[in-house]
Amino acid sequence: MTESSPFAPPVTVAWADHAPPPRGGLHVWRIALDAPDHADLRVLSAGETARADRLADPARRRRFIALRVAARHILARYVEAEPHAIEFGAGHRGKPHVTRPPTPWAFNLSDSGALALLALDDRGPVGVDLEGLRAVARWDRIARRTFDEPAHRALAAAPADARDELFLAHWTAHEARQKATGEGLHGVRADAAQWQVLHFRPDPGWIAALAFAAGVEPRVSWLDYRHVPPAAP
Ligand SMILES: CC(C)(COP(=O)(O)OP(=O)(O)OC[C@H]1O[C@@H](n2cnc3c(N)ncnc32)[C@H](O)[C@@H]1OP(=O)(O)O)[C@@H](O)C(=O)NCCC(=O)NCCS
């Protein structure tokens, strides 16, 4: 932690290459969307298939299908149902949750390019946000609009070569909290004091943040869905 950053340095994740049987707590899965696979379209709902069909770009379509199939296979381990039998509902701003079978597991998804993350917790809501490390052109405008005054000041004072990553740390923390509450980017702003944020590097080239309620034990199981690392964005 430095004076200009309120965040601990991001954790570099060592992904487990095999999945133990799910226990309770926080679990984060890395999903490499371009890994060769046998995307099993039969597990998708009619709504998911229709959404895939609306994606004109073949790469986006393929990645969307890979993510939906992976998410169903992963969730099936936790909720004890066949992947195709899982039913989803959505909160008032669209946050998905499992409605059938009934389960204590909350989950949240984020994807960026060839990589996606699925976070789960059986103790309460969770939010995750993933961003490719990149130059952020309009950081000043976005920071003024979105972050508090100290964060904006710290960004303005940061050396140019550190600013993009600091901006993305603030951004992923903000978005992960907004996704944990389900309010998304346009809803009621989360009270930061009610949430813990853990920053991590899922792979070189990406930064991510996980938000979960203050007071929840922050130990995370890091799990790899496929063992092929994605190409950096
Ligand atoms: C949800 C949101 C933060 C996603 O941002 P993003 O950077 O584009 O995408 P990410 O990859 O990080 O996350 C997308 C996933 O978050 C989940 N999600 C969708 N809405 C969500 C919400 N309100 N809260 C938490 N998670 C949400 C979904 O699983 C979604 O995946 P999908 O698009 O494949 O269905 C942003 O789109 C948003 O704020 N949406 C809210 C829209 C809204 O307010 N609608 C009001 C309707 S009344």
PDB file of C-alpha atoms and ligand atoms in Angstrom, residues 51 64 68 92-96 108-111 129 175 178-179 182-186, ligand 1:
ATOM      1  CA  ARG A  51     -28.646 -14.347 -27.327  1.00  0.00           C
ATOM      2  CA  PHE A  64     -20.247 -16.070 -25.130  1.00  0.00           C
ATOM      3  CA  ARG A  68     -22.268 -19.853 -20.620  1.00  0.00           C
ATOM      4  CA  HIS A  92     -34.088  -5.556 -10.458  1.00  0.00           C
ATOM      5  CA  ARG A  93     -30.998  -4.370 -12.352  1.00  0.00           C
ATOM      6  CA  GLY A  94     -30.249  -7.667 -13.998  1.00  0.00           C
ATOM      7  CA  LYS A  95     -27.911  -9.462 -11.569  1.00  0.00           C
ATOM      8  CA  PRO A  96     -28.354 -13.176 -12.275  1.00  0.00           C
ATOM      9  CA  ASN A 108     -21.138 -13.268 -10.291  1.00  0.00           C
ATOM     10  CA  LEU A 109     -19.443 -13.268 -13.691  1.00  0.00           C
ATOM     11  CA  SER A 110     -17.083 -10.929 -15.488  1.00  0.00           C
ATOM     12  CA  ASP A 111     -15.392 -11.304 -18.838  1.00  0.00           C
ATOM     13  CA  ASP A 129     -14.856  -7.280 -12.172  1.00  0.00           C
ATOM     14  CA  GLU A 175     -17.575  -2.086 -10.329  1.00  0.00           C
ATOM     15  CA  GLN A 178     -21.729  -2.326  -7.611  1.00  0.00           C
ATOM     16  CA  LYS A 179     -22.014  -5.875  -8.941  1.00  0.00           C
ATOM     17  CA  GLY A 182     -26.657  -5.933  -7.861  1.00  0.00           C
ATOM     18  CA  GLU A 183     -27.119  -2.212  -8.530  1.00  0.00           C
ATOM     19  CA  GLY A 184     -24.665  -2.218 -11.428  1.00  0.00           C
ATOM     20  CA  LEU A 185     -23.155   0.982 -12.762  1.00  0.00           C
ATOM     21  CA  HIS A 186     -26.384   2.966 -12.942  1.00  0.00           C
TER      22      HIS A 186
HETATM   23  C1  LIG B   1     -23.682  -5.266 -14.923  1.00  0.00           C
HETATM   24  C2  LIG B   1     -22.634  -4.314 -15.430  1.00  0.00           C
HETATM   25  C3  LIG B   1     -21.933  -3.689 -14.243  1.00  0.00           C
HETATM   26  C4  LIG B   1     -21.695  -5.188 -16.299  1.00  0.00           C
HETATM   27  O1  LIG B   1     -20.601  -4.505 -16.735  1.00  0.00           O
HETATM   28  P1  LIG B   1     -19.564  -5.017 -17.857  1.00  0.00           P
HETATM   29  O2  LIG B   1     -18.251  -4.408 -17.492  1.00  0.00           O
HETATM   30  O3  LIG B   1     -20.138  -4.723 -19.177  1.00  0.00           O
HETATM   31  O4  LIG B   1     -19.514  -6.583 -17.826  1.00  0.00           O
HETATM   32  P2  LIG B   1     -18.888  -7.722 -16.887  1.00  0.00           P
HETATM   33  O5  LIG B   1     -18.299  -8.718 -17.812  1.00  0.00           O
HETATM   34  O6  LIG B   1     -18.030  -7.229 -15.766  1.00  0.00           O
HETATM   35  O7  LIG B   1     -20.198  -8.344 -16.199  1.00  0.00           O
HETATM   36  C5  LIG B   1     -21.256  -8.837 -16.978  1.00  0.00           C
HETATM   37  C6  LIG B   1     -22.024  -9.854 -16.162  1.00  0.00           C
HETATM   38  O8  LIG B   1     -22.457  -9.282 -14.925  1.00  0.00           O
HETATM   39  C7  LIG B   1     -23.678  -9.907 -14.554  1.00  0.00           C
HETATM   40  N1  LIG B   1     -24.647  -8.827 -14.280  1.00  0.00           N
HETATM   41  C8  LIG B   1     -25.589  -8.293 -15.093  1.00  0.00           C
HETATM   42  N2  LIG B   1     -26.266  -7.308 -14.426  1.00  0.00           N
HETATM   43  C9  LIG B   1     -25.724  -7.250 -13.190  1.00  0.00           C
HETATM   44  C10 LIG B   1     -25.986  -6.430 -12.050  1.00  0.00           C
HETATM   45  N3  LIG B   1     -26.950  -5.486 -12.044  1.00  0.00           N
HETATM   46  N4  LIG B   1     -25.250  -6.628 -10.931  1.00  0.00           N
HETATM   47  C11 LIG B   1     -24.282  -7.582 -10.932  1.00  0.00           C
HETATM   48  N5  LIG B   1     -23.974  -8.374 -11.979  1.00  0.00           N
HETATM   49  C12 LIG B   1     -24.696  -8.204 -13.095  1.00  0.00           C
HETATM   50  C13 LIG B   1     -24.114 -10.790 -15.697  1.00  0.00           C
HETATM   51  O9  LIG B   1     -23.723 -12.126 -15.395  1.00  0.00           O
HETATM   52  C14 LIG B   1     -23.306 -10.253 -16.843  1.00  0.00           C
HETATM   53  O10 LIG B   1     -23.002 -11.228 -17.804  1.00  0.00           O
HETATM   54  P3  LIG B   1     -23.854 -11.273 -19.165  1.00  0.00           P
HETATM   55  O11 LIG B   1     -23.815  -9.897 -19.719  1.00  0.00           O
HETATM   56  O12 LIG B   1     -23.140 -12.270 -20.001  1.00  0.00           O
HETATM   57  O13 LIG B   1     -25.224 -11.679 -18.773  1.00  0.00           O
HETATM   58  C15 LIG B   1     -23.232  -3.152 -16.294  1.00  0.00           C
HETATM   59  O14 LIG B   1     -23.634  -3.666 -17.543  1.00  0.00           O
HETATM   60  C16 LIG B   1     -24.446  -2.526 -15.602  1.00  0.00           C
HETATM   61  O15 LIG B   1     -24.304  -1.659 -14.782  1.00  0.00           O
HETATM   62  N6  LIG B   1     -25.635  -2.980 -15.919  1.00  0.00           N
HETATM   63  C17 LIG B   1     -26.819  -2.500 -15.206  1.00  0.00           C
HETATM   64  C18 LIG B   1     -27.844  -2.164 -16.207  1.00  0.00           C
HETATM   65  C19 LIG B   1     -29.033  -1.540 -15.514  1.00  0.00           C
HETATM   66  O16 LIG B   1     -28.917  -0.732 -14.627  1.00  0.00           O
HETATM   67  N7  LIG B   1     -30.175  -1.959 -15.936  1.00  0.00           N
HETATM   68  C20 LIG B   1     -31.348  -1.463 -15.332  1.00  0.00           C
HETATM   69  C21 LIG B   1     -32.513  -2.145 -15.895  1.00  0.00           C
HETATM   70  S1  LIG B   1     -33.911  -1.676 -14.958  1.00  0.00           S
END
